[in-house]
Coordinates of C-alpha atoms and ligand atoms in Angstrom, one line a residue:
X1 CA 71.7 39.5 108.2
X2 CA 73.5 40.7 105.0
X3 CA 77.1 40.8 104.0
X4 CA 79.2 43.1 102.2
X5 CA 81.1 42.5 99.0
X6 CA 84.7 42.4 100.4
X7 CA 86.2 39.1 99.3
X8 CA 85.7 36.0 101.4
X9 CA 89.4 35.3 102.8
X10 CA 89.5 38.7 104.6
X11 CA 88.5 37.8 108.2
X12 CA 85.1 37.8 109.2
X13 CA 83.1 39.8 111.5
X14 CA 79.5 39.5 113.0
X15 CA 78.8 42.6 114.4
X16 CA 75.7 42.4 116.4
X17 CA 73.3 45.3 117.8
X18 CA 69.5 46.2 118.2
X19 CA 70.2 49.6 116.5
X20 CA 70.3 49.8 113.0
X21 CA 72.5 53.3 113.7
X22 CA 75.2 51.3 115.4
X23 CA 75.6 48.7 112.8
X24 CA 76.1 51.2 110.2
X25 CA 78.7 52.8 112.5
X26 CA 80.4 49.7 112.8
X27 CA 80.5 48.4 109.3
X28 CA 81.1 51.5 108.1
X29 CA 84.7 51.6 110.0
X30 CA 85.6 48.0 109.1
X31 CA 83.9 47.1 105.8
X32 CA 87.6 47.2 104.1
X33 CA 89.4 45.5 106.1
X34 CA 87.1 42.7 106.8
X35 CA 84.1 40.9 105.8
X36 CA 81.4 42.3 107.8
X37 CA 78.0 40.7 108.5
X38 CA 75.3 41.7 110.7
X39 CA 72.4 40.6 113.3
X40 CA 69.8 42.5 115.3
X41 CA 68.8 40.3 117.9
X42 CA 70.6 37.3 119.9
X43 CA 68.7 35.0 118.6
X44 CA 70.3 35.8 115.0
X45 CA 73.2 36.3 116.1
X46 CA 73.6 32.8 117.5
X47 CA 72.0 31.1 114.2
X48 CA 74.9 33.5 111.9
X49 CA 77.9 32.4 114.4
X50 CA 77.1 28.6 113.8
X51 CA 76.5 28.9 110.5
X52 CA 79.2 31.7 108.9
X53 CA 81.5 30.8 111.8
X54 CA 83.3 34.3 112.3
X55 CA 86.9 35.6 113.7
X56 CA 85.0 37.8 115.7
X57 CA 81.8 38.9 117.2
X58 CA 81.1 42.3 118.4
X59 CA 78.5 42.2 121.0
X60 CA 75.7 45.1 122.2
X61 CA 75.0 44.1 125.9
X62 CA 71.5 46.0 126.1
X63 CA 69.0 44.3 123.5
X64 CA 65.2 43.4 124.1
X65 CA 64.7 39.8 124.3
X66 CA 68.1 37.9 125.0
X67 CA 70.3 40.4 125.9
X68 CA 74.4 40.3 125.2
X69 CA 75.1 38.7 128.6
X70 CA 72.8 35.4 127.4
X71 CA 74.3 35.2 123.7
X72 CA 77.9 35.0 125.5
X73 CA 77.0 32.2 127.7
X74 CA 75.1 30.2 125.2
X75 CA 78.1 31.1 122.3
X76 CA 80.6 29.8 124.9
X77 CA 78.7 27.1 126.1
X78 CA 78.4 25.7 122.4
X79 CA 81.5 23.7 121.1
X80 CA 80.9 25.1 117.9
X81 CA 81.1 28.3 118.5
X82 CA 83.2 28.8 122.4
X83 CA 86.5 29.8 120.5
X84 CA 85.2 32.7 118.8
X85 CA 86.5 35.6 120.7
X86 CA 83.7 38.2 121.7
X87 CA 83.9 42.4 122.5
X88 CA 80.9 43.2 124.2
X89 CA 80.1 47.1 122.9
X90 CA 78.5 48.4 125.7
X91 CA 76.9 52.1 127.1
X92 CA 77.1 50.8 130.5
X93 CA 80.4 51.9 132.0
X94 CA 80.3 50.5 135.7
X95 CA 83.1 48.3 136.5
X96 CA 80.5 45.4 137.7
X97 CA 79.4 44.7 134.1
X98 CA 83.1 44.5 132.7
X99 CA 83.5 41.9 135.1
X100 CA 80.8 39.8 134.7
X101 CA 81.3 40.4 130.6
X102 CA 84.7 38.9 131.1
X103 CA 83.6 36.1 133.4
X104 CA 81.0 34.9 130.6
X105 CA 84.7 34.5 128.2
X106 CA 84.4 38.1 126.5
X107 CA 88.0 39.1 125.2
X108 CA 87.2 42.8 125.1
X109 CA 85.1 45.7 125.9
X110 CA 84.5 48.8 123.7
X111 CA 82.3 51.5 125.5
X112 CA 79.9 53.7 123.6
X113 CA 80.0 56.2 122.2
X114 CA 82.2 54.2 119.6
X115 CA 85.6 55.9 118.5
X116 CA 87.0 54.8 115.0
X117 CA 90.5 54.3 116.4
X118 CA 89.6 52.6 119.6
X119 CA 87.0 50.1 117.6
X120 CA 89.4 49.6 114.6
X121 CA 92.9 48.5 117.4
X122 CA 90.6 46.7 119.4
X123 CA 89.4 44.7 116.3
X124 CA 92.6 44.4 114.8
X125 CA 94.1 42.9 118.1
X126 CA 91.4 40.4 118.7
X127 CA 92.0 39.1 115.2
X128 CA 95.7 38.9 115.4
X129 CA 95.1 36.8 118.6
X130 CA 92.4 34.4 116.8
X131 CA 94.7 34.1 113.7
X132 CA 98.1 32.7 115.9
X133 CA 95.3 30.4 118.1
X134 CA 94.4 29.0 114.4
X135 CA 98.2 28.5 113.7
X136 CA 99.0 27.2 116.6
X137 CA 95.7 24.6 116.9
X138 CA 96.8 23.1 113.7
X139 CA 100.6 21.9 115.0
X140 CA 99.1 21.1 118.2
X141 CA 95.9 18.8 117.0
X142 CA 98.7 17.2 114.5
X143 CA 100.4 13.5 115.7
X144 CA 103.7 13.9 115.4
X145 CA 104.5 10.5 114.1
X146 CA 102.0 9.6 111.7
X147 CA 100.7 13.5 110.8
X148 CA 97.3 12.2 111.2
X149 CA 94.6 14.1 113.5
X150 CA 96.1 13.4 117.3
X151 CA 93.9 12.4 120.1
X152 CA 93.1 16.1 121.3
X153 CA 91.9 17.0 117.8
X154 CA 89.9 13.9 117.6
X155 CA 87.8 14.2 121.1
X156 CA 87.1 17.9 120.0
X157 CA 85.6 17.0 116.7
X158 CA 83.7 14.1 117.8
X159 CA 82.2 16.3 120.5
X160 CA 81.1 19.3 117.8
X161 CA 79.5 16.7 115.7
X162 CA 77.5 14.8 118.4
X163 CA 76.2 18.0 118.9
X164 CA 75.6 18.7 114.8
X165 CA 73.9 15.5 114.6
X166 CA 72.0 15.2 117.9
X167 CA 70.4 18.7 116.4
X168 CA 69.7 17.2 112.9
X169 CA 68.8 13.8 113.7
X170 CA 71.8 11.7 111.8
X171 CA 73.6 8.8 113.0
X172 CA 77.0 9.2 114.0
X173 CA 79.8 6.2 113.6
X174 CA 83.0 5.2 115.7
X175 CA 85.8 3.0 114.3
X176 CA 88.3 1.6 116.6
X177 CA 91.4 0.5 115.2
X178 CA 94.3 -1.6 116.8
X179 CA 97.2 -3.3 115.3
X180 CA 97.3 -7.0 116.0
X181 CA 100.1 -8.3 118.3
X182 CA 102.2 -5.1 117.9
X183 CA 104.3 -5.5 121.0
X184 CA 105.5 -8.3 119.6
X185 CA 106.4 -6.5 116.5
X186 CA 108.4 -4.0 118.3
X187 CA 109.8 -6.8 120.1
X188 CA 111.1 -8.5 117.1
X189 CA 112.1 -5.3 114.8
X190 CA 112.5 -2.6 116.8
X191 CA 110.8 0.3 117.8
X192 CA 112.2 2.4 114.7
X193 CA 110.7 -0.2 112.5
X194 CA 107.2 0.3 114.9
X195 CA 107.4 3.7 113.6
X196 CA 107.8 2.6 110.3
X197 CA 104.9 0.0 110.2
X198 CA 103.0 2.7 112.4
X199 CA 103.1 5.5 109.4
X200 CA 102.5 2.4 106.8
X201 CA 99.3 1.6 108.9
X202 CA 98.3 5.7 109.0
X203 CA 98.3 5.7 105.4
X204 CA 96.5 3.3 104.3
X205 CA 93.9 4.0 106.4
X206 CA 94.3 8.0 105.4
X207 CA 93.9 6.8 102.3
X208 CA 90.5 4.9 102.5
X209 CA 89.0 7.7 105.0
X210 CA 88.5 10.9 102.3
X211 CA 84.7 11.6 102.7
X212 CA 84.4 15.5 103.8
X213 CA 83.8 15.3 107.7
X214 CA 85.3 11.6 108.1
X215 CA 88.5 12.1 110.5
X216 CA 90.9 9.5 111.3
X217 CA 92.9 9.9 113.9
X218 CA 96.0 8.5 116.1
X219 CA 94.4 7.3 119.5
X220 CA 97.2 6.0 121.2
X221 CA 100.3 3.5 120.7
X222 CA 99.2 1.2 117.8
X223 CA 95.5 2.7 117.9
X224 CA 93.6 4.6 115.4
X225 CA 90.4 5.6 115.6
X226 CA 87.8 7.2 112.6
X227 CA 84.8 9.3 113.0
X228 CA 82.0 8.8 110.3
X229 CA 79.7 11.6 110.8
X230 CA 76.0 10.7 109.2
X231 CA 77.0 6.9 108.4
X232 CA 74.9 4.3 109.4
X233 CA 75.6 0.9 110.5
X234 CA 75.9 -0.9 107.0
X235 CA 77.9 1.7 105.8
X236 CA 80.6 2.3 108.9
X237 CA 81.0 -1.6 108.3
X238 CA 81.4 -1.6 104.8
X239 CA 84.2 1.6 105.6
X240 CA 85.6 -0.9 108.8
X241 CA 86.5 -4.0 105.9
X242 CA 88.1 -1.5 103.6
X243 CA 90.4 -0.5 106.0
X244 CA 91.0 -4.0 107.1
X245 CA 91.6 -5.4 103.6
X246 CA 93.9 -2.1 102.8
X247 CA 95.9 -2.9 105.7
X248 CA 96.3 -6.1 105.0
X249 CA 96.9 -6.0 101.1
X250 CA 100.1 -3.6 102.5
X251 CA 101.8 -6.7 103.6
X252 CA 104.0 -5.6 106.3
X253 CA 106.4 -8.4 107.2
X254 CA 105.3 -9.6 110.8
X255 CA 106.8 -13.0 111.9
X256 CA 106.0 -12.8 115.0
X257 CA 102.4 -12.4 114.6
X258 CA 100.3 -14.9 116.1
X259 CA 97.6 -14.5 113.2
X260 CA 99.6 -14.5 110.1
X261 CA 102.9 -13.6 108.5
X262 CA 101.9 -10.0 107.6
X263 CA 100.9 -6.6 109.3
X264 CA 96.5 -6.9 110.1
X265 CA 94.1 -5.2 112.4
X266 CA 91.3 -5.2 114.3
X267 CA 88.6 -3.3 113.8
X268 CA 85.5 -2.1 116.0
X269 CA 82.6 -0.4 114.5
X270 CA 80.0 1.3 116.7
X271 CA 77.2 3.4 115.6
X272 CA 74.7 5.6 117.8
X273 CA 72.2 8.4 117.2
X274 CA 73.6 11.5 119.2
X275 CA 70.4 12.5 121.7
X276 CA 69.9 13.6 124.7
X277 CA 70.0 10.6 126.1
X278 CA 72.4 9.1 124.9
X279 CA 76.6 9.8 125.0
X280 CA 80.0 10.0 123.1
X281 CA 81.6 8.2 125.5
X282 CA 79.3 5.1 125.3
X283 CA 79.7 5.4 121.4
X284 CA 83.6 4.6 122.0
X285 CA 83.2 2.6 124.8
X286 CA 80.9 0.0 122.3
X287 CA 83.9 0.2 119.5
X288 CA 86.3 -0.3 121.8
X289 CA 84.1 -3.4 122.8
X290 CA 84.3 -4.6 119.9
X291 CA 87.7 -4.7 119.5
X292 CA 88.0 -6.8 122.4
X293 CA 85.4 -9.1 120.5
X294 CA 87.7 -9.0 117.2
X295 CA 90.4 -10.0 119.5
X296 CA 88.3 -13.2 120.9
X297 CA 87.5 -14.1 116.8
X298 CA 91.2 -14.3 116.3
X299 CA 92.1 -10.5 115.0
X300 CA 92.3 -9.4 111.6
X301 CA 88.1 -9.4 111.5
X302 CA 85.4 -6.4 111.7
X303 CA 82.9 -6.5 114.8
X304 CA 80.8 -4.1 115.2
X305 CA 77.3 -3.2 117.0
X306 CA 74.3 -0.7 116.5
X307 CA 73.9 0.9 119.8
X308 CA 69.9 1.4 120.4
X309 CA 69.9 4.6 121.8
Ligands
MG1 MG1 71.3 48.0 122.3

Protein backbone atom coordinates (compact mmCIF):
# COMPACT_ATOMS: atom_id res chain seq x y z
CA UNK A 1 0.00 0.00 0.00
CA UNK A 2 1.36 3.57 -0.47
CA UNK A 3 -0.20 6.89 -0.64
CA UNK A 4 0.24 9.92 -2.56
CA UNK A 5 1.10 13.34 -1.23
CA UNK A 6 -2.20 15.10 -1.80
CA UNK A 7 -3.30 16.59 1.50
CA UNK A 8 -5.28 14.46 3.94
CA UNK A 9 -8.87 16.26 3.87
CA UNK A 10 -9.31 15.61 0.17
CA UNK A 11 -11.44 12.37 0.12
CA UNK A 12 -9.98 9.17 0.14
CA UNK A 13 -9.74 6.38 -2.19
CA UNK A 14 -8.55 2.71 -2.05
CA UNK A 15 -8.23 1.62 -5.25
CA UNK A 16 -7.72 -2.05 -5.37
CA UNK A 17 -6.41 -4.43 -8.33
CA UNK A 18 -3.89 -7.41 -9.01
CA UNK A 19 -2.33 -5.42 -11.84
CA UNK A 20 0.11 -2.99 -11.08
CA UNK A 21 -0.85 -1.41 -14.88
CA UNK A 22 -4.33 -0.68 -13.63
CA UNK A 23 -3.45 0.96 -10.49
CA UNK A 24 -1.31 3.35 -12.15
CA UNK A 25 -4.16 3.96 -14.54
CA UNK A 26 -6.34 4.66 -11.84
CA UNK A 27 -4.25 6.87 -9.64
CA UNK A 28 -3.03 8.48 -12.33
CA UNK A 29 -6.70 9.94 -13.24
CA UNK A 30 -7.53 10.80 -9.60
CA UNK A 31 -4.31 11.60 -7.73
CA UNK A 32 -5.51 15.42 -7.74
CA UNK A 33 -8.55 15.36 -6.77
CA UNK A 34 -8.29 12.79 -4.10
CA UNK A 35 -6.05 10.98 -1.80
CA UNK A 36 -5.38 7.83 -3.47
CA UNK A 37 -4.11 4.64 -1.82
CA UNK A 38 -3.61 1.28 -3.11
CA UNK A 39 -3.79 -2.64 -2.55
CA UNK A 40 -3.10 -5.72 -4.68
CA UNK A 41 -4.81 -8.36 -3.17
CA UNK A 42 -8.23 -8.73 -1.05
CA UNK A 43 -6.57 -9.59 1.68
CA UNK A 44 -4.89 -5.99 1.79
CA UNK A 45 -7.40 -4.40 0.74
CA UNK A 46 -9.64 -5.40 3.66
CA UNK A 47 -6.67 -4.66 6.31
CA UNK A 48 -6.27 -0.77 4.42
CA UNK A 49 -10.30 -0.23 4.61
CA UNK A 50 -10.38 -0.85 8.44
CA UNK A 51 -7.52 0.89 9.10
CA UNK A 52 -7.44 4.17 6.63
CA UNK A 53 -11.27 4.00 6.45
CA UNK A 54 -11.85 5.38 2.80
CA UNK A 55 -14.91 7.36 0.85
CA UNK A 56 -14.50 4.89 -1.61
CA UNK A 57 -13.17 1.60 -2.81
CA UNK A 58 -12.72 0.70 -6.32
CA UNK A 59 -12.82 -2.93 -6.66
CA UNK A 60 -11.14 -5.50 -9.51
CA UNK A 61 -13.56 -8.47 -9.53
CA UNK A 62 -10.86 -11.05 -11.12
CA UNK A 63 -7.84 -11.42 -8.58
CA UNK A 64 -6.03 -14.77 -7.51
CA UNK A 65 -6.84 -15.76 -4.06
CA UNK A 66 -10.00 -13.79 -2.78
CA UNK A 67 -11.46 -12.53 -5.56
CA UNK A 68 -13.67 -8.98 -5.61
CA UNK A 69 -16.92 -10.86 -5.10
CA UNK A 70 -15.46 -12.20 -1.38
CA UNK A 71 -13.85 -8.67 -0.37
CA UNK A 72 -17.51 -7.16 -0.92
CA UNK A 73 -19.23 -9.59 1.19
CA UNK A 74 -16.76 -9.62 4.02
CA UNK A 75 -16.42 -5.37 3.62
CA UNK A 76 -20.20 -5.28 4.01
CA UNK A 77 -20.52 -7.87 6.39
CA UNK A 78 -18.00 -5.82 8.76
CA UNK A 79 -19.66 -2.88 10.80
CA UNK A 80 -16.65 -1.10 10.36
CA UNK A 81 -16.44 -0.98 7.12
CA UNK A 82 -20.38 -1.86 5.35
CA UNK A 83 -20.95 1.96 4.63
CA UNK A 84 -18.15 2.47 2.45
CA UNK A 85 -19.63 2.50 -1.00
CA UNK A 86 -17.84 0.06 -3.54
CA UNK A 87 -17.39 0.19 -7.73
CA UNK A 88 -16.45 -3.11 -8.74
CA UNK A 89 -13.94 -2.41 -12.00
CA UNK A 90 -14.55 -5.29 -13.90
CA UNK A 91 -13.58 -6.90 -17.64
CA UNK A 92 -16.43 -9.15 -17.36
CA UNK A 93 -19.42 -7.49 -19.10
CA UNK A 94 -22.34 -10.22 -18.74
CA UNK A 95 -25.32 -8.83 -17.12
CA UNK A 96 -25.21 -11.85 -14.39
CA UNK A 97 -22.12 -10.53 -12.67
CA UNK A 98 -23.59 -6.82 -12.45
CA UNK A 99 -26.21 -8.36 -10.61
CA UNK A 100 -24.68 -10.40 -8.27
CA UNK A 101 -22.00 -7.26 -7.82
CA UNK A 102 -24.92 -5.18 -6.80
CA UNK A 103 -26.58 -7.89 -4.63
CA UNK A 104 -23.23 -8.13 -2.53
CA UNK A 105 -24.03 -3.86 -1.79
CA UNK A 106 -21.66 -2.55 -4.73
CA UNK A 107 -22.84 1.08 -5.66
CA UNK A 108 -21.36 1.03 -9.13
CA UNK A 109 -19.77 -0.79 -11.92
CA UNK A 110 -17.04 0.58 -14.29
CA UNK A 111 -16.15 -1.89 -17.14
CA UNK A 112 -12.70 -2.22 -18.53
CA UNK A 113 -11.07 -0.92 -20.60
CA UNK A 114 -11.18 2.14 -18.11
CA UNK A 115 -12.14 5.63 -19.73
CA UNK A 116 -10.90 8.77 -17.86
CA UNK A 117 -14.28 10.49 -18.02
CA UNK A 118 -16.45 7.56 -17.23
CA UNK A 119 -14.00 6.57 -14.08
CA UNK A 120 -13.58 10.29 -13.01
CA UNK A 121 -18.06 10.94 -13.02
CA UNK A 122 -18.50 7.72 -11.58
CA UNK A 123 -16.01 8.59 -8.70
CA UNK A 124 -17.10 11.94 -8.28
CA UNK A 125 -20.83 10.74 -7.92
CA UNK A 126 -20.13 8.01 -5.41
CA UNK A 127 -18.36 10.59 -3.30
CA UNK A 128 -20.97 13.24 -3.50
CA UNK A 129 -23.38 10.48 -2.32
CA UNK A 130 -21.00 9.34 0.76
CA UNK A 131 -20.35 13.06 1.65
CA UNK A 132 -24.54 14.03 2.11
CA UNK A 133 -24.86 10.15 3.98
CA UNK A 134 -22.03 11.72 6.43
CA UNK A 135 -24.15 15.01 6.73
CA UNK A 136 -27.04 13.57 7.16
CA UNK A 137 -25.80 10.60 9.81
CA UNK A 138 -24.63 13.35 12.01
CA UNK A 139 -28.33 15.20 12.47
CA UNK A 140 -29.81 11.87 12.50
CA UNK A 141 -27.43 10.09 15.31
CA UNK A 142 -27.91 13.55 17.31
CA UNK A 143 -30.86 13.67 20.36
CA UNK A 144 -32.68 16.41 19.79
CA UNK A 145 -33.19 17.35 23.37
CA UNK A 146 -30.09 17.00 25.08
CA UNK A 147 -27.58 17.05 21.65
CA UNK A 148 -25.96 14.11 23.12
CA UNK A 149 -25.31 10.80 20.87
CA UNK A 150 -29.21 9.31 20.44
CA UNK A 151 -29.99 5.79 20.78
CA UNK A 152 -29.36 4.79 17.03
CA UNK A 153 -25.90 6.32 17.23
CA UNK A 154 -25.17 4.56 20.39
CA UNK A 155 -26.26 0.80 19.35
CA UNK A 156 -24.07 1.30 16.16
CA UNK A 157 -20.95 2.27 18.08
CA UNK A 158 -21.28 -0.23 20.65
CA UNK A 159 -21.59 -2.84 17.99
CA UNK A 160 -18.27 -1.55 15.93
CA UNK A 161 -16.37 -1.64 19.08
CA UNK A 162 -17.47 -5.22 20.42
CA UNK A 163 -16.09 -6.05 17.26
CA UNK A 164 -12.62 -3.83 17.75
CA UNK A 165 -12.22 -5.29 21.10
CA UNK A 166 -13.43 -8.90 20.60
CA UNK A 167 -10.31 -8.75 17.79
CA UNK A 168 -7.83 -7.16 20.22
CA UNK A 169 -8.71 -8.80 23.37
CA UNK A 170 -9.84 -5.50 25.66
CA UNK A 171 -12.60 -5.30 27.91
CA UNK A 172 -15.48 -3.35 26.98
CA UNK A 173 -17.83 -1.32 29.75
CA UNK A 174 -21.63 -0.37 29.86
CA UNK A 175 -23.03 2.30 32.13
CA UNK A 176 -26.67 2.59 32.61
CA UNK A 177 -27.99 5.74 33.76
CA UNK A 178 -31.54 6.60 35.14
CA UNK A 179 -32.82 9.51 36.91
CA UNK A 180 -34.38 8.77 40.20
CA UNK A 181 -38.13 9.25 40.60
CA UNK A 182 -38.37 11.38 37.44
CA UNK A 183 -42.05 10.95 36.84
CA UNK A 184 -42.59 12.43 39.82
CA UNK A 185 -40.49 15.28 38.82
CA UNK A 186 -42.47 15.99 35.79
CA UNK A 187 -45.44 15.50 37.85
CA UNK A 188 -44.53 18.22 40.20
CA UNK A 189 -42.73 20.83 37.66
CA UNK A 190 -43.73 20.16 34.52
CA UNK A 191 -42.57 18.59 31.54
CA UNK A 192 -40.77 21.87 30.28
CA UNK A 193 -38.91 21.85 33.52
CA UNK A 194 -38.13 17.76 32.65
CA UNK A 195 -36.46 19.14 29.75
CA UNK A 196 -34.69 21.47 31.63
CA UNK A 197 -33.36 19.01 34.46
CA UNK A 198 -32.97 16.47 31.37
CA UNK A 199 -30.28 18.83 29.54
CA UNK A 200 -28.75 19.74 33.27
CA UNK A 201 -28.35 15.89 33.73
CA UNK A 202 -26.75 15.51 29.87
CA UNK A 203 -24.20 17.88 30.83
CA UNK A 204 -22.86 16.97 33.63
CA UNK A 205 -22.51 13.71 32.59
CA UNK A 206 -20.93 15.12 29.02
CA UNK A 207 -18.82 16.65 31.02
CA UNK A 208 -17.20 13.81 33.10
CA UNK A 209 -17.29 11.35 29.86
CA UNK A 210 -14.23 13.16 27.57
CA UNK A 211 -11.79 10.06 27.14
CA UNK A 212 -11.42 9.61 23.10
CA UNK A 213 -13.83 6.60 22.22
CA UNK A 214 -16.02 7.00 25.53
CA UNK A 215 -19.75 7.90 24.19
CA UNK A 216 -22.56 8.89 26.18
CA UNK A 217 -25.58 8.75 24.97
CA UNK A 218 -29.55 9.51 25.50
CA UNK A 219 -31.28 5.96 25.84
CA UNK A 220 -34.58 6.83 26.38
CA UNK A 221 -36.93 9.20 28.67
CA UNK A 222 -34.72 9.92 31.72
CA UNK A 223 -31.96 7.26 30.55
CA UNK A 224 -28.47 7.72 29.63
CA UNK A 225 -26.27 5.30 28.89
CA UNK A 226 -22.01 5.48 28.31
CA UNK A 227 -19.79 3.20 26.51
CA UNK A 228 -16.20 2.75 27.95
CA UNK A 229 -14.30 1.04 25.33
CA UNK A 230 -10.97 -0.82 26.98
CA UNK A 231 -12.04 0.09 30.68
CA UNK A 232 -12.05 -2.48 33.09
CA UNK A 233 -14.18 -3.11 36.01
CA UNK A 234 -12.41 -0.80 38.65
CA UNK A 235 -12.19 1.81 36.29
CA UNK A 236 -15.91 1.88 34.72
CA UNK A 237 -16.81 2.08 38.53
CA UNK A 238 -14.61 4.69 39.48
CA UNK A 239 -16.21 6.64 35.95
CA UNK A 240 -19.99 5.32 37.35
CA UNK A 241 -19.39 7.55 41.04
CA UNK A 242 -18.09 10.48 39.11
CA UNK A 243 -21.01 10.79 37.35
CA UNK A 244 -23.12 10.12 40.35
CA UNK A 245 -21.44 12.70 42.53
CA UNK A 246 -21.46 15.29 39.36
CA UNK A 247 -25.05 14.90 39.21
CA UNK A 248 -25.68 15.27 42.45
CA UNK A 249 -23.24 18.25 43.34
CA UNK A 250 -25.71 20.03 40.38
CA UNK A 251 -28.37 20.21 42.93
CA UNK A 252 -31.43 20.25 40.95
CA UNK A 253 -34.43 21.16 43.22
CA UNK A 254 -36.58 17.83 43.47
CA UNK A 255 -39.20 17.89 46.33
CA UNK A 256 -40.84 15.28 45.28
CA UNK A 257 -38.03 12.88 45.33
CA UNK A 258 -38.36 10.03 47.50
CA UNK A 259 -34.44 9.92 48.13
CA UNK A 260 -33.60 13.42 48.85
CA UNK A 261 -34.41 17.03 48.11
CA UNK A 262 -32.18 17.29 44.96
CA UNK A 263 -31.80 15.83 41.32
CA UNK A 264 -29.65 11.97 41.83
CA UNK A 265 -29.20 8.86 39.78
CA UNK A 266 -28.76 5.51 39.46
CA UNK A 267 -26.11 4.07 38.02
CA UNK A 268 -25.31 0.44 36.58
CA UNK A 269 -21.91 -0.56 35.60
CA UNK A 270 -21.42 -3.75 33.51
CA UNK A 271 -18.20 -4.85 32.11
CA UNK A 272 -17.56 -7.92 29.65
CA UNK A 273 -14.79 -9.13 27.29
CA UNK A 274 -16.36 -8.99 23.66
CA UNK A 275 -15.73 -12.91 22.33
CA UNK A 276 -17.29 -15.14 20.51
CA UNK A 277 -19.13 -16.32 22.96
CA UNK A 278 -20.20 -13.89 24.51
CA UNK A 279 -22.84 -10.72 23.43
CA UNK A 280 -23.67 -6.88 23.47
CA UNK A 281 -26.90 -7.44 24.49
CA UNK A 282 -26.04 -9.47 27.63
CA UNK A 283 -23.42 -6.58 28.41
CA UNK A 284 -26.68 -4.08 28.69
CA UNK A 285 -28.84 -6.45 29.90
CA UNK A 286 -26.25 -6.86 33.24
CA UNK A 287 -26.23 -2.77 33.55
CA UNK A 288 -29.52 -2.55 33.18
CA UNK A 289 -29.61 -5.22 36.07
CA UNK A 290 -27.94 -3.28 38.04
CA UNK A 291 -29.96 -0.42 37.96
CA UNK A 292 -32.78 -2.35 39.13
CA UNK A 293 -30.26 -3.37 42.11
CA UNK A 294 -29.43 0.53 42.60
CA UNK A 295 -33.10 0.92 42.76
CA UNK A 296 -33.54 -1.91 45.61
CA UNK A 297 -30.35 0.05 47.71
CA UNK A 298 -32.42 3.10 47.67
CA UNK A 299 -31.10 5.06 44.33
CA UNK A 300 -28.53 7.59 44.18
CA UNK A 301 -25.79 4.46 44.53
CA UNK A 302 -23.32 2.71 41.83
CA UNK A 303 -23.95 -1.21 41.31
CA UNK A 304 -22.24 -2.80 39.14
CA UNK A 305 -20.97 -6.50 38.00
CA UNK A 306 -17.98 -8.15 36.08
CA UNK A 307 -19.64 -10.40 33.70
CA UNK A 308 -17.42 -13.71 33.31
CA UNK A 309 -17.53 -14.27 29.94
MG1 LIG B 1 -7.60 -8.50 -12.01
Amino acid sequence: MSESTAPADKPRILAVDDQRLNLNIMHGLLKDDYQVMVATTGEQAIKAAISAQPDLILLDINMPGMDGYEVCQRLKEDPMTTRIPIIFITALTESEDETRGLELGAADYITKPLHASVVKARVRTQIRLKRQNDLLESYAFRDGLTGLANRRAFDERSALEWNRLQRAGEPLSTIMIDVDHFKLYNDSYGHGQGDECLRAVARALAQRVQRAGDMVARYGGEEFVVLLPDADHGAAMAVGENLRSAVEALRLEHRASKVTDHVTISVGVTTGRPSAESNLAALLQGADEMLYACKAAGRNTVQGRELSR
